[in-house]
Coordinates of C-alpha atoms in Angstrom, one line a residue:
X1 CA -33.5 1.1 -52.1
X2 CA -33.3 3.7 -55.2
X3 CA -30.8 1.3 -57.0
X4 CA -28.2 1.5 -54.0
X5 CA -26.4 -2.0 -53.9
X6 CA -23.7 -2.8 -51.3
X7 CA -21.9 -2.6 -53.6
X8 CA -22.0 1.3 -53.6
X9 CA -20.3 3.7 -51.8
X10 CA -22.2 7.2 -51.8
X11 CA -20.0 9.5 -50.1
X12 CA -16.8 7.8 -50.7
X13 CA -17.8 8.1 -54.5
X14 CA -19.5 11.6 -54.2
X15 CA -15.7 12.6 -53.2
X16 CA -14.1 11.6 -55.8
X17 CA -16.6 13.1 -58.4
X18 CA -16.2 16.7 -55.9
X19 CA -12.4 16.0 -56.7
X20 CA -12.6 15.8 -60.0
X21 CA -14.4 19.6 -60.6
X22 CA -11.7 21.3 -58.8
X23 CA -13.4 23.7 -57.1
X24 CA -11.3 26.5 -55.7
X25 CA -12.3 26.7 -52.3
X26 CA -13.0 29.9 -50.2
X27 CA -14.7 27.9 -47.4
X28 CA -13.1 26.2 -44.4
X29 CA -11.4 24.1 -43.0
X30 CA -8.5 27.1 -43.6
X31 CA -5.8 24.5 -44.7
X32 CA -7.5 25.0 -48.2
X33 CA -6.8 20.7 -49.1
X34 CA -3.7 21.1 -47.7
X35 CA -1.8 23.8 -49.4
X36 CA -2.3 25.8 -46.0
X37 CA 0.0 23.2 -43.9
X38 CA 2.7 22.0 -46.0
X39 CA 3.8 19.8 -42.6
X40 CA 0.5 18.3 -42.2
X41 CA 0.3 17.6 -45.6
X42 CA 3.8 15.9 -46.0
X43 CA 2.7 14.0 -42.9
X44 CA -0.9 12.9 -43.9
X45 CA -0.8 13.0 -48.0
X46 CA -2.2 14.8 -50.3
X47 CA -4.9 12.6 -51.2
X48 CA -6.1 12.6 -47.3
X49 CA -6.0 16.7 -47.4
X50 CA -8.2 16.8 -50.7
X51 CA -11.4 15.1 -48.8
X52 CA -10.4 17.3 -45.7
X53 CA -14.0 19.3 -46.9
X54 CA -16.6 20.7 -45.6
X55 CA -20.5 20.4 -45.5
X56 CA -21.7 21.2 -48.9
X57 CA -24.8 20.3 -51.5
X58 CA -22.7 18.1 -53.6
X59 CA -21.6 16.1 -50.3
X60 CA -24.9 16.4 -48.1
X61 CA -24.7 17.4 -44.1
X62 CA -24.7 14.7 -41.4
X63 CA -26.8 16.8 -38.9
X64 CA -29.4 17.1 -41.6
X65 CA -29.1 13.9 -44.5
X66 CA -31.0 14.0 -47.8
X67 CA -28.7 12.8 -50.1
X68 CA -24.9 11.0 -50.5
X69 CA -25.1 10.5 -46.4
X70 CA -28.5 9.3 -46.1
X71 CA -28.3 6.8 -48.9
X72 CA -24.7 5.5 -47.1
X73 CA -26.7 5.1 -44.2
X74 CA -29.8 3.5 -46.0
X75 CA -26.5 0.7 -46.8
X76 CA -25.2 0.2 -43.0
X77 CA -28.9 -0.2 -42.0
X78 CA -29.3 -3.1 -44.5
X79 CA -26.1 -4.5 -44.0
X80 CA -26.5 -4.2 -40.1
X81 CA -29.9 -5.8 -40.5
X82 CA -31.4 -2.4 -38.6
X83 CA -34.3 -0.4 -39.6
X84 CA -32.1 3.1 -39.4
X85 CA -28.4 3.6 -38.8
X86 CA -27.1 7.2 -38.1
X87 CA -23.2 7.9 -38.7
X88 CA -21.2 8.9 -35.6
X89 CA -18.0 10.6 -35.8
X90 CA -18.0 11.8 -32.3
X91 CA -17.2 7.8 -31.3
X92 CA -19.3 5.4 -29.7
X93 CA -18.9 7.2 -26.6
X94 CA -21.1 9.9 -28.5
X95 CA -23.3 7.1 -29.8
X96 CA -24.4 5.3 -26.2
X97 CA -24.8 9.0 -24.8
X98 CA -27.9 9.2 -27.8
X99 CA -29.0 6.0 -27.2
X100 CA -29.6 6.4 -23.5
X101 CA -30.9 10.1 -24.0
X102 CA -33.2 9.0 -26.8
X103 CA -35.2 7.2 -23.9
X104 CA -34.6 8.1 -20.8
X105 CA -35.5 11.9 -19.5
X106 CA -34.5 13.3 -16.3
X107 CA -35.5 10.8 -13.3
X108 CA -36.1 7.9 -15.4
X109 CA -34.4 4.5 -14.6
X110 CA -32.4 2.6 -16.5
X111 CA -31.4 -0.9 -15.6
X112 CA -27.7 -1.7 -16.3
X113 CA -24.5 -3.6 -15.6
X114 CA -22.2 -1.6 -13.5
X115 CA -19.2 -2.6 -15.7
X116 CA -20.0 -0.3 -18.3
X117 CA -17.8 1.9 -20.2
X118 CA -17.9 5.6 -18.7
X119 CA -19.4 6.9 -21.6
X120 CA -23.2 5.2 -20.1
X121 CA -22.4 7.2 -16.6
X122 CA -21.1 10.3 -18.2
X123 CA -25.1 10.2 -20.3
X124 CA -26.5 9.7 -16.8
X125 CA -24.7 13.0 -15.9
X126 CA -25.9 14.3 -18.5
X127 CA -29.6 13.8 -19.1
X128 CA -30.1 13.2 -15.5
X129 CA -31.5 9.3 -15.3
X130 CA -31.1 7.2 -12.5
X131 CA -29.2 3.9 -12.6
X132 CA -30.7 0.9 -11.9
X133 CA -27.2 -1.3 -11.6
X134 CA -27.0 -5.2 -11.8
X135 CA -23.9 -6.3 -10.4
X136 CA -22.1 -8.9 -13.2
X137 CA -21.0 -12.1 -12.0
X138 CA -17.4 -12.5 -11.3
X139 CA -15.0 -15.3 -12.3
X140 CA -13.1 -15.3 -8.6
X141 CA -10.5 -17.9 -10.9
X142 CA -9.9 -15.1 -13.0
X143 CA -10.9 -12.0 -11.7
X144 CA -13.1 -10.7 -14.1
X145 CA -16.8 -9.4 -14.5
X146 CA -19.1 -11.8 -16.3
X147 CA -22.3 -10.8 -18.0
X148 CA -25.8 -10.3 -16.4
X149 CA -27.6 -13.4 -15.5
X150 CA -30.9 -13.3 -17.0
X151 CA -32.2 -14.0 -13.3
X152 CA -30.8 -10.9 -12.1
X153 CA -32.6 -8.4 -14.7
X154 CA -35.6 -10.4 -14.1
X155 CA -35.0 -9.3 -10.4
X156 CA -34.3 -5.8 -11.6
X157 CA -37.5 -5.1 -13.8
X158 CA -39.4 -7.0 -11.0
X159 CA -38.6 -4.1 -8.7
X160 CA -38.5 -1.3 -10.8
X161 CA -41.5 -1.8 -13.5
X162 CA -41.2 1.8 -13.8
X163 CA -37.6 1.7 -15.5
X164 CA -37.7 2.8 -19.2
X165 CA -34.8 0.7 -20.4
X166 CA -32.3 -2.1 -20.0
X167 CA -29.0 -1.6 -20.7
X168 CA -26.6 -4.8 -22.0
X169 CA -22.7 -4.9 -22.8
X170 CA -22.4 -7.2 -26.0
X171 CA -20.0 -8.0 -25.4
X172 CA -18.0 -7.0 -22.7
X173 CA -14.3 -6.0 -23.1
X174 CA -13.1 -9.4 -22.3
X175 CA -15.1 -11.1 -24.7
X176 CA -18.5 -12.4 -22.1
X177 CA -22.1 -12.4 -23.7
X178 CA -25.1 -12.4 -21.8
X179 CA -28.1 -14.1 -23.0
X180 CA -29.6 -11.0 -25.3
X181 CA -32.2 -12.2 -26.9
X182 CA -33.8 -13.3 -23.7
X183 CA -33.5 -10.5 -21.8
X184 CA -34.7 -8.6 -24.7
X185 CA -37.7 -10.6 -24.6
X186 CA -38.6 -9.8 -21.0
X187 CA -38.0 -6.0 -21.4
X188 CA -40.5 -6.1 -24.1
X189 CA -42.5 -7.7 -21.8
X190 CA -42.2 -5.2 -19.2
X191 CA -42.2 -2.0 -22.0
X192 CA -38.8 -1.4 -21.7
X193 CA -36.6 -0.5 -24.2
X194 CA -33.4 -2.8 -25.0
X195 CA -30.1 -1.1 -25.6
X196 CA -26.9 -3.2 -26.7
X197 CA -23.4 -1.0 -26.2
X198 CA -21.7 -3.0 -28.9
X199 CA -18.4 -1.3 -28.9
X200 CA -16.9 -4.5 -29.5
X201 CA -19.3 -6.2 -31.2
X202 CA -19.0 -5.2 -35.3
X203 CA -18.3 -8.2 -36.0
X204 CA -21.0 -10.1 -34.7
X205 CA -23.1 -8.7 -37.5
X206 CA -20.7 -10.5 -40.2
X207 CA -20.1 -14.2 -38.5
X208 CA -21.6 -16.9 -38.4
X209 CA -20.1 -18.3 -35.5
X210 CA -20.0 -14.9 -33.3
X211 CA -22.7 -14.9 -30.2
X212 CA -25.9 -12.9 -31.2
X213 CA -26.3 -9.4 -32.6
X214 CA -27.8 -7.2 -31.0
X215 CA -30.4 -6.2 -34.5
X216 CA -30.4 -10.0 -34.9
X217 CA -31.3 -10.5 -31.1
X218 CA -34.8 -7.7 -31.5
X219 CA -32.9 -4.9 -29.5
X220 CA -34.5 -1.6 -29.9
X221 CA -30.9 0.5 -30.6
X222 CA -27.1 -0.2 -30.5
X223 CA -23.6 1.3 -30.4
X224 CA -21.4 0.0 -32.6
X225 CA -17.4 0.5 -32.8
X226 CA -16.9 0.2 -36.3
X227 CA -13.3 1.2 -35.7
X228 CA -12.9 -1.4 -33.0
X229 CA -13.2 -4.5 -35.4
X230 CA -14.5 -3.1 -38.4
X231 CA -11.8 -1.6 -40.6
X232 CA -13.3 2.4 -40.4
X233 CA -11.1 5.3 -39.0
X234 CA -10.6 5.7 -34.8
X235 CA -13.3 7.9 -33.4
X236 CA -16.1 6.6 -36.3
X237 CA -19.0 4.6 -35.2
X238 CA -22.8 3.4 -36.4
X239 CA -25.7 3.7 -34.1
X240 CA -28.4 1.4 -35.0
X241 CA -31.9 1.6 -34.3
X242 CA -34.5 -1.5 -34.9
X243 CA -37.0 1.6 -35.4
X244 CA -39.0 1.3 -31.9
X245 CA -38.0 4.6 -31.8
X246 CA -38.6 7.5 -34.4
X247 CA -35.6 7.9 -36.5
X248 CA -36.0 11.8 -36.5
X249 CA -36.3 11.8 -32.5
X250 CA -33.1 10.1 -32.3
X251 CA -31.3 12.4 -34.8
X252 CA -32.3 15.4 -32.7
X253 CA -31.0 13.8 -29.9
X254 CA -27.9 13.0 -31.8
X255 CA -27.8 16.9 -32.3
X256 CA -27.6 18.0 -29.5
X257 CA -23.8 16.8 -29.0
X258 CA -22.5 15.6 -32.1
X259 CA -20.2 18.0 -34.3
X260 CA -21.9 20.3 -36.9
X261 CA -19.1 20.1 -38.9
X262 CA -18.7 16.1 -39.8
X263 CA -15.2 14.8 -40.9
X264 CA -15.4 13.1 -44.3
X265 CA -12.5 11.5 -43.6
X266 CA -14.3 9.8 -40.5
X267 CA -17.7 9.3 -42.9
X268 CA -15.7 8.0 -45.9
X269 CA -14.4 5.5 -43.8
X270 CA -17.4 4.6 -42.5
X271 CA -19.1 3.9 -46.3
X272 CA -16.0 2.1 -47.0
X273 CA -15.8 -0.2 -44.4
X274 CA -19.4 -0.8 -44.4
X275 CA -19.4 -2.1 -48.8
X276 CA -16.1 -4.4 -47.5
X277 CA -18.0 -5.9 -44.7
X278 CA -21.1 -6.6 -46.7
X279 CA -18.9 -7.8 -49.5
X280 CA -16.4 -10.0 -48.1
X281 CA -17.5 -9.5 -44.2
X282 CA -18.0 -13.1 -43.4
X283 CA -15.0 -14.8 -45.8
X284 CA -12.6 -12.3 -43.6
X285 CA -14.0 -12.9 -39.8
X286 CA -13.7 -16.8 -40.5
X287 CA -10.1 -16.1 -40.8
X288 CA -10.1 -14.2 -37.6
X289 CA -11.5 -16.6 -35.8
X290 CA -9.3 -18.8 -36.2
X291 CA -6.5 -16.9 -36.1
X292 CA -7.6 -16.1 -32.5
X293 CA -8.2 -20.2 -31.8
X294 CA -4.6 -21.3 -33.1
X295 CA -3.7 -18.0 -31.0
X296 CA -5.3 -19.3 -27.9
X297 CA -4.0 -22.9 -28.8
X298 CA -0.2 -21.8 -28.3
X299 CA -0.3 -19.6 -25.4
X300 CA -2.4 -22.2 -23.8
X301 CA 0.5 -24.5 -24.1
X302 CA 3.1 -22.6 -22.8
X303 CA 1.8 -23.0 -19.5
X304 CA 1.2 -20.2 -17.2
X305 CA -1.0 -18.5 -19.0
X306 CA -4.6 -18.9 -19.3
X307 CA -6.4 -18.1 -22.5
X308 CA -9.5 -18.4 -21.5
X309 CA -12.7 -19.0 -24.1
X310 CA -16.1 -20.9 -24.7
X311 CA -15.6 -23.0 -21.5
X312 CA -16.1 -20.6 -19.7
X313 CA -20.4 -20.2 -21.2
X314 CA -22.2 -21.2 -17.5
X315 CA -25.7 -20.4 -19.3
X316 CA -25.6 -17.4 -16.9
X317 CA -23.5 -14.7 -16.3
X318 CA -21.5 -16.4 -19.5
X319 CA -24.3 -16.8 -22.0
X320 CA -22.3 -16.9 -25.1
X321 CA -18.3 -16.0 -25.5
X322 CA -16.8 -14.0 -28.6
X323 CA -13.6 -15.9 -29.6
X324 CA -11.9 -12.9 -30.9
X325 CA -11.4 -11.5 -28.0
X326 CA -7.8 -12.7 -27.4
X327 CA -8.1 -12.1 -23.1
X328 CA -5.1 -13.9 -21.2
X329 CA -4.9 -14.5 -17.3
X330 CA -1.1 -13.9 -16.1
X331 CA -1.3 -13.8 -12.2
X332 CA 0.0 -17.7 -12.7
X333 CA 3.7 -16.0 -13.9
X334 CA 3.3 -13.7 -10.8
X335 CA 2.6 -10.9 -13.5
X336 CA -0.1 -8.4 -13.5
X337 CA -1.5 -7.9 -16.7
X338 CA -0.8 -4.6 -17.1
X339 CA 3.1 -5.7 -16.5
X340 CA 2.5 -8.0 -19.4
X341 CA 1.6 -5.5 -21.3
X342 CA 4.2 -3.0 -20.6
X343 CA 6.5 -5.6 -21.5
X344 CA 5.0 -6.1 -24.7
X345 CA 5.1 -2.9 -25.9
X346 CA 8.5 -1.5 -24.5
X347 CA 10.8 -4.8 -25.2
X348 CA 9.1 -6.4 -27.8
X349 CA 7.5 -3.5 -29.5
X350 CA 4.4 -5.0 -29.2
X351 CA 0.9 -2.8 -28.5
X352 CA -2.3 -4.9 -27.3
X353 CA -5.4 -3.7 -26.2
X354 CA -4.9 -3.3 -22.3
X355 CA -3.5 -4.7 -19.1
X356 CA -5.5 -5.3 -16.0
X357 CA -4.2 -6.4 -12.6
X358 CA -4.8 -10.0 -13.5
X359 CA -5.5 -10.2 -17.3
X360 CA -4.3 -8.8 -21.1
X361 CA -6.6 -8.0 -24.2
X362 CA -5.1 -8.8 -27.8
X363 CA -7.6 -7.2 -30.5
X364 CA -7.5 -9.8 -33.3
X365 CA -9.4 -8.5 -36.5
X366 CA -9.1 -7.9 -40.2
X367 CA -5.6 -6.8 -40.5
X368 CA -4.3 -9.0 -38.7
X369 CA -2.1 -12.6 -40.3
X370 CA 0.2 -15.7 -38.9
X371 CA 3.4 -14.1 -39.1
X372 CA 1.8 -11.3 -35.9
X373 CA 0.1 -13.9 -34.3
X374 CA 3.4 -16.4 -34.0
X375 CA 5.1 -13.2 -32.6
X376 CA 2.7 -12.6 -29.9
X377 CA 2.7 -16.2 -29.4
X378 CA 6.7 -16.5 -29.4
X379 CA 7.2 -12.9 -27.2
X380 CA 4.4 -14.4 -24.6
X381 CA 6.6 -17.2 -24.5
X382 CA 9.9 -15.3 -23.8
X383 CA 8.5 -13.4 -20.8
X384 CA 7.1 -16.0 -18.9
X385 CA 10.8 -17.6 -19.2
X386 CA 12.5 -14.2 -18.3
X387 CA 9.9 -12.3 -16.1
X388 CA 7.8 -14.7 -13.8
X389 CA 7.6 -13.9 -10.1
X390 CA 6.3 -15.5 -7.5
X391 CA 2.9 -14.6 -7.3
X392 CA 2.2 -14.2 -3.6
X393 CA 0.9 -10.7 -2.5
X394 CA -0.9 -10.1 -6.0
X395 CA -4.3 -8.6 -5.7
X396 CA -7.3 -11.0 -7.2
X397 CA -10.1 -9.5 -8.3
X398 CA -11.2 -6.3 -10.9
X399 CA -14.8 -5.8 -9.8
X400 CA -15.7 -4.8 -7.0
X401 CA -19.4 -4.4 -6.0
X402 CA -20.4 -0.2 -5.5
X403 CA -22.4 1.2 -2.7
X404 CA -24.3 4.1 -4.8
X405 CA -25.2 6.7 -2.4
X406 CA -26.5 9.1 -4.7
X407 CA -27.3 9.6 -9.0
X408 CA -24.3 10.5 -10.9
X409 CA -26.1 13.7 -11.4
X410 CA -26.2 14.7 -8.5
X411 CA -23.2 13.8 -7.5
X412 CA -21.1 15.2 -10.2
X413 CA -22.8 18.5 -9.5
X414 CA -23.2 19.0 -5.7
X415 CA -20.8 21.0 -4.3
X416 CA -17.4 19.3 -3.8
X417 CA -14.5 19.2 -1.5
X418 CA -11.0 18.2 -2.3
X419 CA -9.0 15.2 0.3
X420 CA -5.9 13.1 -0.3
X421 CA -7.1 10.3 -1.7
X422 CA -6.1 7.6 0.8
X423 CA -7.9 10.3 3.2
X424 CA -11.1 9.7 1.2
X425 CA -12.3 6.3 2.5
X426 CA -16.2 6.8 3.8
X427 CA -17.2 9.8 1.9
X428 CA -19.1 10.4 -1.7
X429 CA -16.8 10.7 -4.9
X430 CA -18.3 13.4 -7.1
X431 CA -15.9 11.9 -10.4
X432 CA -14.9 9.3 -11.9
X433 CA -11.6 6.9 -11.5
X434 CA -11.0 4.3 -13.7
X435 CA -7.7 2.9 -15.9
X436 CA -8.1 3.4 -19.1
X437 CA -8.5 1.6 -21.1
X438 CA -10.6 0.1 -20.9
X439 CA -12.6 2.9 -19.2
X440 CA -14.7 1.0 -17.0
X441 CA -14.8 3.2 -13.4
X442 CA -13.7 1.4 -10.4
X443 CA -15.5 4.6 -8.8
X444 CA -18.0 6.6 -10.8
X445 CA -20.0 9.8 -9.3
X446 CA -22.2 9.3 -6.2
X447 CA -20.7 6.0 -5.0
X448 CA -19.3 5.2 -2.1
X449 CA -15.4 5.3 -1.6
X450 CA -14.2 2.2 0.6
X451 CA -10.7 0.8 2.0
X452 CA -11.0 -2.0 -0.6
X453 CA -11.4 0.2 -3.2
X454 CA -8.4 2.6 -2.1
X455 CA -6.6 -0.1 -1.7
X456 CA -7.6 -1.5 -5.7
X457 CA -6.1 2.1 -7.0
X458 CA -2.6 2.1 -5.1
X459 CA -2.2 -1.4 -6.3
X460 CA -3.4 -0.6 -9.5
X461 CA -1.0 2.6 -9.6
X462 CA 2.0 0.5 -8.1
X463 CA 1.5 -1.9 -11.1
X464 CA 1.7 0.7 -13.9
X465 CA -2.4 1.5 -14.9
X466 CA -3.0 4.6 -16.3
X467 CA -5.7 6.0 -13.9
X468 CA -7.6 8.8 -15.5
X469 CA -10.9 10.7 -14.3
X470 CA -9.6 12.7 -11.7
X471 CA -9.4 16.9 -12.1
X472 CA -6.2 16.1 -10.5
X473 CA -3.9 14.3 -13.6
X474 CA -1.4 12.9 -10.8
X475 CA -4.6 11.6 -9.1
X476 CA -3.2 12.2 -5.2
X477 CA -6.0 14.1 -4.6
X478 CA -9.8 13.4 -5.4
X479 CA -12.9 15.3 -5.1
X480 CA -15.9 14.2 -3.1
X481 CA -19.2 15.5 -2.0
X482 CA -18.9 17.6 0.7
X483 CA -20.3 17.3 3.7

């Protein structure tokens, strides 16, 4: 690999040698490192304004890579175990849009979970390509969606041979694998492509005990949220490709949404937290893990609370189960988890991932140590003795099952008219609604609005979610199809 080592760092080091020539710069950004914006300065540092650069020769270009960029990404596809890796600083939401686009064309299929992250139905919107949607199973204990049952894709693929791709959450917000390596092993079968959105999966590439990767597994490409889990910067993220398809098709399909002007700040942080993963990535997810299992251990005992983990693996719809995912059921206290997590934040100063109407997310990864755990553990604790309810009238259940009417395409560009939104039952939503996060739609375009469903987003609005997707940002109103 042209004497790269993981040990290197290209950009991060060609930074620091641009640094040291101090070039006087007559090229944007305008805050000229900083001098430009005292306040932003002051706020940020100085050393974060210095590497605040743009494009050049001595620091290579993301849309175009021949030198400091390319070899850092040369590194992430090694230590990924991927043929090519392609830094994204648009997020992953930018990486599964390429992914999907790099396969699927106008009026092709694609065979996919419905609990996906709106970023997969915002490509279909896109590029035009027609969902082929496998409802998850559901834990009714719980509330949640499961994973695909390898059964159910089978089913898929068997009635629609024509489909280009299958699409697989690995894992799922809540922590569920489905069984990847065998469904990749059908597609293949069937000449479809396999591709993994592993926004929470970074470090599944770095553990020994984590379910599957999706490189590992044969996937053809994956998102992955190296921000999420990995230690890099919010909003920077690695697609990986196991080179099924050309690496130059899928940069010009990267192209054609990513920024030309790449923050090194985002790509620094990227190369950094690649070298520490490949380093010292497996010495410092053992400690997560069980971090997250003495976690689960306490809240467990307090009673009430249900953190739920590798009992739950059915085979099925619950092929594997990533024990970092802290996910704790509180309808038992008569709370909904977005209660929970309110109460978190504003009385304990706590922030956790997200609250559902049944269930929180605690993210624990590389920063975290004992002393956070114990006061999640202990603030947990102290709500369940001060806040529980009875939990009669609560609602039960996150997923529920979409009647799709017409492609998200279509829907989100036929021509619309605009109802109350408990006046909307029966007709076609032309947007999306979802809380966020974790961003996956209870309606997305060309589905179907029901009672049940109305009746998800009052409650869901009654309990504190932040509903987003809407044109309308107090979400009374919503736009459907018109008839």
């Amino acid at each position: 690999m042209d004497q790269l080592s993981q040990n290197s760092a290209p950009i991060y080091e060609a930074l620091e040698r641009y640094k040291a020539m101090r070039v006087l710069p007559f090229d944007v950004p305008g805050h000229k490192r900083g001098k430009g914006n005292p306040e932003l300065t002051s706020f940020l540092g100085q050393q974060c304004l210095t590497v605040d650069v743009n494009s050049m020769k001595p620091l290579d270009n993301l849309c175009h890579p021949v030198s400091v960029i390319r070899d850092a990404e040369r590194l992430a596809a090694e230590a990924f175990g991927a043929r090519d890796a392609f830094f994204m600083v648009n997020g992953t939401t930018s990486a599964v849009q390429s992914m999907i686009m790099s396969v699927c064309r106008a009026g092709d299929k694609i065979i996919m979970p419905r609990n996906v992250h709106r970023s997969a139905i915002n490509a279909l919107v896109i590029s035009g390509a027609v969902p082929v949607y496998v409802n998850p199973g559901i834990n009714k204990e719980l509330g949640i969606p499961l994973g695909m049952s390898l059964e159910d894709v089978e089913k898929a693929i068997l009635e629609n041979p024509d489909a280009k791709a299958v699409l697989v959450n690995n894992p799922t917000y809540y922590g569920i694998c489905s069984d990847l390596r065998a469904i990749t092993e059908l597609a293949h079968r069937h000449n479809m492509a396999v591709l993994a959105d592993e926004a929470h999966g970074t470090h599944f590439y770095f553990n020994e005990g984590s379910p599957v990767s999706a490189m590992a597994a044969g996937a053809d490409m994956a998102a992955v949220s190296m921000h999420k889990t990995g230690g890099s910067l919010t909003q920077s993220s690695l697609l990986l490709s196991n080179g099924r398809i050309s690496g130059g098709r899928v940069r010009q399909i990267i192209n054609l949404t990513q920024t030309t002007s790449g923050s090194y700040l985002l790509l620094s942080s990227l190369d950094l937290s690649r070298r520490n993963l490949a380093l010292r990535g497996k010495e410092m997810f053992r400690e997560v893990c069980s971090l997250a299992e003495y976690a689960r251990t306490e809240i467990n005992k307090i009673g009430g609370y249900y953190a739920f983990s590798k009992e739950l693996i059915n085979g099925g719809t619950v092929y594997d189960f990533d024990i970092t995912k802290l996910s704790v059921h509180t309808r038992n206290i008569g709370r909904a988890g977005i209660e929970v997590y309110d109460i978190l934040r504003d009385e304990y100063s706590i922030q956790i991932e997200f609250g559902d109407i049944g269930n929180i997310l605690a993210i624990i990864s590389v920063g975290d140590n004992l002393f956070a755990i114990e006061r999640l553990v202990s603030s947990l604790s102290e709500i369940k003795r001060l806040c529980s309810k009875d939990r009669a009238g609560m609602f039960d259940h996150e997923y529920i099952n979409p009647e799709v009417m017409m492609t998200p395409q279509e829907a989100f560009y036929a021509d619309k008219s605009t109802l109350p939104i408990r006046e909307s039952a029966g007709r076609i939503c032309s947007e999306f609604v979802m809380c966020y996060p974790p961003g996956i739609p209870i309606l997305a375009p060309g589905e179907r609005i029901t009672a049940e469903i109305l009746d998800y987003i009052a409650y869901a609005k009654e309990k504190g979610c932040i509903l987003t997707g809407t044109e309308d940002l107090q979400m009374e109103t919503i736009r459907v199809v018109k008839e």
